[in-house]
Coordinates of C-alpha atoms in Angstrom, one line a residue:
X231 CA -54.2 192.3 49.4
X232 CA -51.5 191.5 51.0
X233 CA -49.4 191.4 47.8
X234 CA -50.6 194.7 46.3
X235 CA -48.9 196.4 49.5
X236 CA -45.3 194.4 49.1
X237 CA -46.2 195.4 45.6
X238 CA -46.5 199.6 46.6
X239 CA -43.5 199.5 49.1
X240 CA -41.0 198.1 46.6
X241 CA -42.3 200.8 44.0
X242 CA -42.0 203.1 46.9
X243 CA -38.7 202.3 47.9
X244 CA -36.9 201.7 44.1
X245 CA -38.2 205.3 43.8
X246 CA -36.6 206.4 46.8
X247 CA -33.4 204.9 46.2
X248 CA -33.3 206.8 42.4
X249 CA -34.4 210.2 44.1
X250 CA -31.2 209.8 46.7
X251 CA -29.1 208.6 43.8
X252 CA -30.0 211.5 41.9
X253 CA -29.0 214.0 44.8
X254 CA -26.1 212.2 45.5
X255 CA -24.9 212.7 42.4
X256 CA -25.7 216.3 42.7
X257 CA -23.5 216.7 45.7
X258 CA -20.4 215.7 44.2
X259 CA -19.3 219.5 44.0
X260 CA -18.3 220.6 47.3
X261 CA -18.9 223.8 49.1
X262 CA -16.4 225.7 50.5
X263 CA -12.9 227.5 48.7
X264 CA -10.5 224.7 47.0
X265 CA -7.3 224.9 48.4
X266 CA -4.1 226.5 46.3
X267 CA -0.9 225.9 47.3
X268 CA 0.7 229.2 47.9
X269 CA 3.3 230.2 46.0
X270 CA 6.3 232.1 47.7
X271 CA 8.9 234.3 45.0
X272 CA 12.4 233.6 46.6
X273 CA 15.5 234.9 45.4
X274 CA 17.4 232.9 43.2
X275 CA 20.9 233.1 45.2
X276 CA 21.6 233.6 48.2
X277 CA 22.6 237.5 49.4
X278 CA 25.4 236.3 51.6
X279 CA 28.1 235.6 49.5
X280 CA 29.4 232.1 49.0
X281 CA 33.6 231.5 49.9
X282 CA 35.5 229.7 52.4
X283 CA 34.5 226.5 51.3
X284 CA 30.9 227.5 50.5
X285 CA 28.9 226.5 46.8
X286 CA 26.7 227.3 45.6
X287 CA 25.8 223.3 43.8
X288 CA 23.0 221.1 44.3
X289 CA 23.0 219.7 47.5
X290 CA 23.6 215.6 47.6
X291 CA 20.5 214.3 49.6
X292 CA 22.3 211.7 50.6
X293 CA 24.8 213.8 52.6
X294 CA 21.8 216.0 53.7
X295 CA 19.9 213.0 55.7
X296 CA 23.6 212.1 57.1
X297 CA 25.3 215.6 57.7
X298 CA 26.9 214.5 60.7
X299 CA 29.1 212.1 58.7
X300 CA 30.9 215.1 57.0
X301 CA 32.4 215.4 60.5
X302 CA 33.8 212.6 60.3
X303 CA 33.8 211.6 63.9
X304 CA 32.5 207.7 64.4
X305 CA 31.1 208.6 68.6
X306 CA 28.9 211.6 67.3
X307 CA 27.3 209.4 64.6
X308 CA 27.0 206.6 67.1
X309 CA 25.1 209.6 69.4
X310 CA 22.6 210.7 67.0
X311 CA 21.6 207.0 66.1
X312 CA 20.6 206.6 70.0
X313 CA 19.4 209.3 70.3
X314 CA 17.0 208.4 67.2
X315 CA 15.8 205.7 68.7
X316 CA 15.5 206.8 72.2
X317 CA 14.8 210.1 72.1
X318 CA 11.5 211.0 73.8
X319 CA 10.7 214.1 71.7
X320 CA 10.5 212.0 68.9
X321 CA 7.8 209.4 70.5
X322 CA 6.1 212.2 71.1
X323 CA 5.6 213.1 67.3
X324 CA 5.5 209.2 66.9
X325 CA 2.4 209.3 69.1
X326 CA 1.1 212.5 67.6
X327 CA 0.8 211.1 64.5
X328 CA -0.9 207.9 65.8
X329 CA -3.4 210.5 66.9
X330 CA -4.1 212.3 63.4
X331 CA -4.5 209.0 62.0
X332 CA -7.2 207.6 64.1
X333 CA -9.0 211.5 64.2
X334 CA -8.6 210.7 59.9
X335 CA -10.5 207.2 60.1
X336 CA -13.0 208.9 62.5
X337 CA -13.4 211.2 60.3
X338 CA -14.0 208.7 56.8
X339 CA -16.3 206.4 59.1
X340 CA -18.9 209.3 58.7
X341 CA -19.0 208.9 54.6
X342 CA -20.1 205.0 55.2
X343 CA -23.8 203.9 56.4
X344 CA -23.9 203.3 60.5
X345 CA -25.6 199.7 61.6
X346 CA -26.9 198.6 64.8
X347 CA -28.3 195.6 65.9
X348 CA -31.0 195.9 69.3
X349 CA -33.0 193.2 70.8
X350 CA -35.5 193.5 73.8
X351 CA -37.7 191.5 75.9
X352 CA -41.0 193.1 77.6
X353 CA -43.4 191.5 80.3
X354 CA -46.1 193.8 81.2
X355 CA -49.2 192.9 83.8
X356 CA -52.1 195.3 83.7
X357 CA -54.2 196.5 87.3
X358 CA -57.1 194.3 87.8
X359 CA -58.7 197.5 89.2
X360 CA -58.2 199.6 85.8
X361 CA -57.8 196.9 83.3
X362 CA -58.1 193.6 82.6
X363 CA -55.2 192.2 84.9
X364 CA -53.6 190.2 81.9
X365 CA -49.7 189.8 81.7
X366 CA -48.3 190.3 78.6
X367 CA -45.1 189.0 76.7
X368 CA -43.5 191.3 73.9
X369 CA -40.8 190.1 71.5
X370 CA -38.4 192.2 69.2
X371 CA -35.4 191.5 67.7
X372 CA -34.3 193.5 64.4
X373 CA -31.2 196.1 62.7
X374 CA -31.3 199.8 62.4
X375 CA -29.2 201.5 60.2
X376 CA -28.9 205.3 59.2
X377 CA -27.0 207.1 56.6
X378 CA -26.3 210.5 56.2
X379 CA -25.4 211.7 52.5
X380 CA -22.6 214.0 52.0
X381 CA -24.3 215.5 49.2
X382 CA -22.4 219.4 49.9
X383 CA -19.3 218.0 50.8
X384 CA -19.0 218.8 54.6
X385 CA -17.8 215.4 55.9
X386 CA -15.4 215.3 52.3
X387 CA -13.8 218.1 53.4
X388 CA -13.3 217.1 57.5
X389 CA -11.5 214.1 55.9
X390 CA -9.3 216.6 53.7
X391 CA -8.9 218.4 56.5
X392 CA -7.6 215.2 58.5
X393 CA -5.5 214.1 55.9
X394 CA -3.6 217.2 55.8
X395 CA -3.9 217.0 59.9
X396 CA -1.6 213.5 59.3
X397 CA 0.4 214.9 56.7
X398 CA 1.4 218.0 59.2
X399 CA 2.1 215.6 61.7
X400 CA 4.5 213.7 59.5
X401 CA 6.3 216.5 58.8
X402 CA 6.7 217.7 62.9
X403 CA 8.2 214.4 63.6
X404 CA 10.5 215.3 60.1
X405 CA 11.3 218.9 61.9
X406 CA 12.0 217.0 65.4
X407 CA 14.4 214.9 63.9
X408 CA 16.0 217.9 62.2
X409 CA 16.2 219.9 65.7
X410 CA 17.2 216.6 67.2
X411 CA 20.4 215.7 64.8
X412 CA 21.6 219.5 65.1
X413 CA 21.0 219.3 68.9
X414 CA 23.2 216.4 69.8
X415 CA 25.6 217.5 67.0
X416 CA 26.0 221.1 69.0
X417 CA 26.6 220.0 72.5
X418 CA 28.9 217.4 71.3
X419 CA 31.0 220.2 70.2
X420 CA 30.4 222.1 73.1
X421 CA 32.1 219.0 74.9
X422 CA 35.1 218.4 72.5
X423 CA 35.7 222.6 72.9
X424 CA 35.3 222.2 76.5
X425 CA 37.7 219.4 77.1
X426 CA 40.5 221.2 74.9
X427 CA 39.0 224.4 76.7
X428 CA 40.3 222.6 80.0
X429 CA 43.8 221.4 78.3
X430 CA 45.0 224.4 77.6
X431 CA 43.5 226.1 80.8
X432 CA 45.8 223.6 82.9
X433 CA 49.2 223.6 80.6
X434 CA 48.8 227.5 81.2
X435 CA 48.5 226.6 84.9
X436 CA 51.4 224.6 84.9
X437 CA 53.4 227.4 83.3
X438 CA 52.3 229.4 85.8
X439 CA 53.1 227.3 88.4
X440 CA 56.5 226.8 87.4
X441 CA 56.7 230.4 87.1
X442 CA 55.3 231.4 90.5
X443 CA 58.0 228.5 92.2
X444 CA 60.8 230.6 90.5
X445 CA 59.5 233.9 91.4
X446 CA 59.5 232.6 94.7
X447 CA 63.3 231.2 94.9
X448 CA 64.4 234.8 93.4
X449 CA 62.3 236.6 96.1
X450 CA 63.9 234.5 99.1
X451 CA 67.2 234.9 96.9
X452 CA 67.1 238.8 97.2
X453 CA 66.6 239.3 93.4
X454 CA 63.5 239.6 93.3
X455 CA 61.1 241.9 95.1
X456 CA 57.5 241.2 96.8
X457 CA 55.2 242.4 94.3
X458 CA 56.4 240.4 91.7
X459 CA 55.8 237.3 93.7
X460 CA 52.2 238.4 94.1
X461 CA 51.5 239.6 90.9
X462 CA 52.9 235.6 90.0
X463 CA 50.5 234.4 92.2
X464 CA 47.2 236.0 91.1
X465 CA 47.7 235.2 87.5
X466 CA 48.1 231.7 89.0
X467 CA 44.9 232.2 91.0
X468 CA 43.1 233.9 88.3
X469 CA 43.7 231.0 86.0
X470 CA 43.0 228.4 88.2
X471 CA 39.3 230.0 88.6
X472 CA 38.5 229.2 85.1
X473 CA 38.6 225.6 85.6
X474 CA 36.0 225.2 88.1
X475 CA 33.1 227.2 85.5
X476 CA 34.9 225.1 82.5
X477 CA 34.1 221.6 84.7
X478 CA 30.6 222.9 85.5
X479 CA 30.0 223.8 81.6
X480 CA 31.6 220.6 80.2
X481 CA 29.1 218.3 82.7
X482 CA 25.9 220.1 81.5
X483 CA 27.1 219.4 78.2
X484 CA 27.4 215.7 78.9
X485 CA 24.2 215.9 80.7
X486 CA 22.2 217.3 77.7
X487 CA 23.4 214.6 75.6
X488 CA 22.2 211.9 77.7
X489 CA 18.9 213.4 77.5
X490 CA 18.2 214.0 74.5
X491 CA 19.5 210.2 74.0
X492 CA 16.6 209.8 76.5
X493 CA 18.8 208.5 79.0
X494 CA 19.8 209.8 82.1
X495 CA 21.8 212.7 83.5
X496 CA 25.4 211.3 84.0
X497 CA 25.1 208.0 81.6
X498 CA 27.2 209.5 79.2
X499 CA 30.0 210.6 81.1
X500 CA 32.2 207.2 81.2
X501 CA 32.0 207.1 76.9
X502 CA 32.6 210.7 76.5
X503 CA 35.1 211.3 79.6
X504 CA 38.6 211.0 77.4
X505 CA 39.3 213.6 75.2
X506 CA 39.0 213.9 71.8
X507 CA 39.4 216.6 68.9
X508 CA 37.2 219.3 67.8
X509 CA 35.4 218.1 65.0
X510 CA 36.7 219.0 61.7
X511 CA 34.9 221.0 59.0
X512 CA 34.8 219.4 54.9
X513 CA 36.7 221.2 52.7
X514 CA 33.4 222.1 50.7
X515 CA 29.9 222.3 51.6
X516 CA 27.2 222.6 48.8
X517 CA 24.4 224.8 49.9
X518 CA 22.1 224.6 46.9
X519 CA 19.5 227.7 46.6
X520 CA 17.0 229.5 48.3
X521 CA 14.2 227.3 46.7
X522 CA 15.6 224.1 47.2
X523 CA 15.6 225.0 51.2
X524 CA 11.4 226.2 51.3
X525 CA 11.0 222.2 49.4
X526 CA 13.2 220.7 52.2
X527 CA 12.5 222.1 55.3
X528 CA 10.2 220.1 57.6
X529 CA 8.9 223.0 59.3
X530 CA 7.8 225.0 55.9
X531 CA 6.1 221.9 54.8
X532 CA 4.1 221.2 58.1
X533 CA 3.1 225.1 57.7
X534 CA 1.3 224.7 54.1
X535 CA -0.4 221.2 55.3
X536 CA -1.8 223.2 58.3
X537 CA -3.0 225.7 55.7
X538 CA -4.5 223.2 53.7
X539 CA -6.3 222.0 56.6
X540 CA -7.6 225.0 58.2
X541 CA -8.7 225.6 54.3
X542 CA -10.9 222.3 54.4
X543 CA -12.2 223.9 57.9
X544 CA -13.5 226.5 55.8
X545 CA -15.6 224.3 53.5
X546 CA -17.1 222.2 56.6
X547 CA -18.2 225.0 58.3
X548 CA -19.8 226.3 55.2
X549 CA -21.8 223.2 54.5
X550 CA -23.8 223.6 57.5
X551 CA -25.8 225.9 55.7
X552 CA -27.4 223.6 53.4
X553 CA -29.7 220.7 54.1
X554 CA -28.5 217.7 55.7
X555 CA -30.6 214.3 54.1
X556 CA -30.3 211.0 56.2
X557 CA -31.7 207.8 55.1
X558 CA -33.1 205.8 58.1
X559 CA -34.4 202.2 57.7
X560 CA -34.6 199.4 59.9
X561 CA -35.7 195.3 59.7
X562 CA -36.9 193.2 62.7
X563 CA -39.1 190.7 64.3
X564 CA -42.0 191.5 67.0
X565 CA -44.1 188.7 68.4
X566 CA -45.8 188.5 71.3
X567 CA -44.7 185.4 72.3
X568 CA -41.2 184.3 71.7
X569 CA -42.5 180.7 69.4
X570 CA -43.7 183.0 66.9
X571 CA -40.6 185.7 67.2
X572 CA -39.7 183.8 63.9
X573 CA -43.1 183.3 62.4
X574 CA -43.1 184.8 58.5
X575 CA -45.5 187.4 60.0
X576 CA -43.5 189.0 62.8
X577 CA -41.4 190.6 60.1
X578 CA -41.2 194.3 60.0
X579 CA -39.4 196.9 58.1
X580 CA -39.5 200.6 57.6
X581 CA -37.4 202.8 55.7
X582 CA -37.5 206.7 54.7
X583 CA -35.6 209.7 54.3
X584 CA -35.0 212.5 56.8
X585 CA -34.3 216.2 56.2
X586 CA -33.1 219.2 58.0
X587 CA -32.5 222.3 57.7
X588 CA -31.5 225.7 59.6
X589 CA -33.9 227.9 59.0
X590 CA -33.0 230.3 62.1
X591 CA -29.7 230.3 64.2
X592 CA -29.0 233.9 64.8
X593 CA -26.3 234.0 62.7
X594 CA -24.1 230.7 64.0
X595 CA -23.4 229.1 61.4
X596 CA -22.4 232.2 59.5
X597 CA -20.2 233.4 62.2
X598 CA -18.7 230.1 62.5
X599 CA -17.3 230.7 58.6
X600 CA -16.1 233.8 59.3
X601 CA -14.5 232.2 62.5
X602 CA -12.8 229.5 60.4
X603 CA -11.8 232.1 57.6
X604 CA -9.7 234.6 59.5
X605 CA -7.8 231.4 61.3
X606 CA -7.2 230.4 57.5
X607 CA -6.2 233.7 56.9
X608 CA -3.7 233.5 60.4
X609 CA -2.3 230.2 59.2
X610 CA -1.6 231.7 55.9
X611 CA 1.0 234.6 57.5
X612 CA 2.4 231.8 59.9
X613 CA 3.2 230.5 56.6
X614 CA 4.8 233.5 55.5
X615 CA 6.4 234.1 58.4
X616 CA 7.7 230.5 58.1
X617 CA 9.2 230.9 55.2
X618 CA 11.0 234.6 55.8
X619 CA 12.4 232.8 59.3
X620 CA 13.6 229.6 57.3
X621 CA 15.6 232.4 54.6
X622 CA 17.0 234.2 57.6
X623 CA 18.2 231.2 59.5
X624 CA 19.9 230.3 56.9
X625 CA 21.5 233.5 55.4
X626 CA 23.0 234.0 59.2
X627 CA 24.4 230.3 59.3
X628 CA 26.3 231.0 56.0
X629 CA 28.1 234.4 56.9
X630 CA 28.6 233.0 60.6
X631 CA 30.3 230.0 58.9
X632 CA 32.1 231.9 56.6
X633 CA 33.6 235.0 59.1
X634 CA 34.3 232.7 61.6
X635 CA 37.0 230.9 59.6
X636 CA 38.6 234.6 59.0
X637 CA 38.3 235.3 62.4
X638 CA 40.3 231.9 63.3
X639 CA 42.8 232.8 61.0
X640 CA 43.4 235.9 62.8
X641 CA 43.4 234.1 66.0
X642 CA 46.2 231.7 64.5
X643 CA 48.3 234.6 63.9
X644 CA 47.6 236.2 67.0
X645 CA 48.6 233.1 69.3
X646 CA 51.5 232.8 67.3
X647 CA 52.7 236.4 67.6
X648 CA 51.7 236.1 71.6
X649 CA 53.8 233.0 72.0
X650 CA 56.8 234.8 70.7
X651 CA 56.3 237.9 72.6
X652 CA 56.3 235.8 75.8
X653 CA 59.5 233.9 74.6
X654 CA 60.7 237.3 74.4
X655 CA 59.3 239.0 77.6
X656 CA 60.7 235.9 79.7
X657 CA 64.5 236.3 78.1
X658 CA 64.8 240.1 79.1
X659 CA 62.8 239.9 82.2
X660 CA 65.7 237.1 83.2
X661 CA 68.6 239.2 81.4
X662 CA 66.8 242.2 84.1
X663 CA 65.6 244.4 80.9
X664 CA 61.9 244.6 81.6
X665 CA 59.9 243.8 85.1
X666 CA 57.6 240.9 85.6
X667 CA 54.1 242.8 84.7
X668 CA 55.3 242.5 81.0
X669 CA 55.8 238.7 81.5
X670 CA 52.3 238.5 83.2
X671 CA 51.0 240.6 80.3
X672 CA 52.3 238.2 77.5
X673 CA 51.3 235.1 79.3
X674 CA 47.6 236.6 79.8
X675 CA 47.8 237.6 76.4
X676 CA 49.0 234.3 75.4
X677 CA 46.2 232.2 77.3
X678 CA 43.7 234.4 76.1
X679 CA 44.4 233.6 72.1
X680 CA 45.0 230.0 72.8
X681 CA 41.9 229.3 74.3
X682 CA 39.9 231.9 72.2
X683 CA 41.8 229.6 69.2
X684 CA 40.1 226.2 70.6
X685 CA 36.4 228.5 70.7
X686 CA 36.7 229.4 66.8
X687 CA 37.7 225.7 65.9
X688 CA 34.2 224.5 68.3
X689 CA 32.6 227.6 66.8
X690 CA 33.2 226.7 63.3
X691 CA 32.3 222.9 63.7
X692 CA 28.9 224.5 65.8
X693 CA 28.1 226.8 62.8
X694 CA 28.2 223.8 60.5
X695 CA 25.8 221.9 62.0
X696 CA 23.9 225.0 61.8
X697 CA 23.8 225.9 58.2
X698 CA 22.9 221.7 58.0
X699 CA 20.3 222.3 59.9
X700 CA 18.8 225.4 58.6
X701 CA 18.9 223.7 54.9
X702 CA 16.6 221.1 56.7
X703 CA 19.0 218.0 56.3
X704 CA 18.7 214.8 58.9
X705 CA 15.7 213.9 58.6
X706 CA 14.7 212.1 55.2
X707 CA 16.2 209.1 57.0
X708 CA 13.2 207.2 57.6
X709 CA 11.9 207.3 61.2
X710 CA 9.8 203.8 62.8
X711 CA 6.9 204.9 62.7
X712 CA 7.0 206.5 59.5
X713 CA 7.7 202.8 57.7
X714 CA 4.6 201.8 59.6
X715 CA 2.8 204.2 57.5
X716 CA 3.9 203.3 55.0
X717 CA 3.2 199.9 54.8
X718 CA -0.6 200.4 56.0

């Protein structure tokens, strides 16, 4: 007898087995829209147009992951190599995307059967008053597992969505390191053009100086008259104001470095105390084409992967509307005394399937669609709008480049022309042609090129980094804890 039943549950269960094998293979089509990369029509050149050392070739990657090299300036590569490393932005993404991939293996352990192991150990006594007043031993020991099939794709597409989750995160630690580079690139600059800034600030002083000692000797001399010894002195005043703001600019400079090296406030300022030049420009920088930027740029590619994501949203929310089917079985031993816990006849075993089904949820589950399609349909205009900003950026970075290099060329002229009209103003004011306002005048005028001159070089070298950055180079140099992905 006993037989015939082992007989009628392994029928039973073989048939089971093909049924769920059958309805697996049903539910290999999953519900919910497939995602399409969008596709965005971009002009193919670039409106601004390309000159002062601007073309329009294909860009070398290798001098897009290095930019700062074109610079040519061995401290600022130095900078941006700490400031890889140590940079606390950048751990951030690191830990970011340590996050994604854990949610994306939480997400794959729900395609795989669950297992649990449970044993217990139960001594009961019955009332003498109501029962018979016997203690009783209970024994159990066994495995449970339970397995949920994926037959319309709801956890297939929570694990898409977590893939592109991870892939998104990739590419915000790729944008980081892009805002990083162009960051410690720009107030590096900002220090070179603050250090000349404060050079020529004090030679003008010193002119000045000189210039207010002589007023002085020709005013006690009876040659020269008061107000010309006070209009001496508050140019010399005037000037001398500037440094103080110059000083004040040039430290928070020094200080943002350090910090984005994550170091302290102040660590930097024995390395980058002594002066040193403006960075110099390349002769030529190849710029590529519109399409070639939307590829590149970190931040356009994070904005599709979040669309792709929020797409696969779409498709779990959507399976909730069909049946779920779980498989639930379990093996053990139960005795009532623990000699016999492995006696051939404390074996037990049940297994069976399990469905549900929403049959009423005012509406939930269909709300939760709509829900998940308008933020698909949000993600797809921050995708858009992506891509527009990324073309902008870029267009300004090339005219700024280009006019700025016009406009120092100007300046050139300018500061030479002011130089010679001071040489000028300071032979007739001594011959006693002109009075001492025009000398003021030309040595205002003077300063004002000169140090408008060392802003246009800092601007220029600040408007490179730009266009670098807004082509998305500086970042396809391989960060830690993207070679650890790799590898796994």
């Amino acid at each position: 007898m006993n037989g015939t039943k082992k007989i009628v549950t392994i029928r039973s269960l073989k048939r089971l087995l093909a049924v769920l094998f059958l309805l697996s293979l049903a539910g290999c089509a999953t519900v919910g829209p497939e995602y399409v990369p969008p596709e965005t029509t971009v002009s193919t050149d670039w409106h601004t147009p390309l000159n002062r050392g601007l073309i329009a070739g294909e860009t070398d990657p290798q001098v897009l992951a290095t930019w700062w090299n074109t610079l040519n300036d061995p401290e600022l590569s130095a900078l941006i190599e700490r400031a890889v490393k140590g940079n606390l932005d950048i751990k951030e993404a690191g830990a970011r995307i340590r996050e994604a991939r854990a949610r994306r293996g939480l997400a794959r352990a729900d395609l795989f059967p669950a297992l649990d192991a449970a044993g217990s150990a139960t001594w009961s006594g019955a009332s003498e008053d109501t029962g018979t007043g016997e203690t009783r031993d209970f024994y159990a020991a066994g495995f449970d597992a339970g397995w949920e099939l994926d037959l319309f794709g709801g956890t297939r597409r929570s694990v898409e969505a977590a893939d592109a989750d991870l892939q998104a995160g990739h590419e915000n630690l790729h944008d980081v390191l892009v805002s990083l580079t162009a960051e410690v690139a720009l107030n590096y600059v900002e220090v070179r053009t603050y250090q000349k800034r404060l050079a020529v600030t004090k030679g003008n002083l010193e002119i000045q100086q000189q210039t207010y000692s002589l007023i002085q000797s020709r005013y006690h001399a009876g040659l020269d008259d008061e107000l010309a010894m006070h209009q001496a002195r508050s140019s010399l005043e005037s000037t001398r104001s500037q440094i103080p703001t110059l000083r004040t600019s040039l430290e928070e400079a020094m200080n943002r470095i350090a910090v984005l090296l994550g170091e302290q406030p102040g660590a930097l300022h024995g390395q980058l105390r002594n002066d040193q030049p403006v960075p110099v420009v390349p002769l030529e920088v190849a710029v590529g084409v519109p399409a070639d930027t939307l590829r590149r740029r970190p931040d356009i590619r994070r904005a599709e992967r979040q669309l792709a994501a929020q797409t696969a949203r779409i498709g779990v929310a959507t399976a909730d509307l069909y049946p779920k089917f779980r498989l639930n079985g379990s093996i053990g031993i139960e005795a009532l005394s623990l000699g016999n816990l492995v006696s051939a006849g404390s074996r037990t075993f049940s297994i069976g399937p399990r469905i549900t089904w929403p049959i009423f949820d005012a509406g939930a589950i269909r709300t939760n669609i709509e829900i998940q399609s308008a933020v698909q349909e949000q993600t797809m205009i921050q995708y858009e709008s992506t891509v527009l900003s990324a073309l902008e950026e870029v267009e300004n970075a090339l005219v700024a480049y280009a006019e700025e290099q016009i406009r120092k060329m100007s300046l050139e002229e300018a500061a030479d022309a002011a130089e010679q009209a001071l040489e000028l103003a300071q032979y007739k004011y001594q011959t006693g042609l002109i009075d001492f306002i025009t000398v003021l005048d030309a040595q205002r005028s003077l300063l004002t090129y000169e140090e408008q001159l060392v802003q246009s070089a800092g601007s220029i070298a600040s408007n490179l980094v730009r266009l670098y950055k807004a082509l998305g180079g500086g970042w396809t140099s391989m960060a830690p804890e993207e070679e650890d992905e790799s590898r796994g």
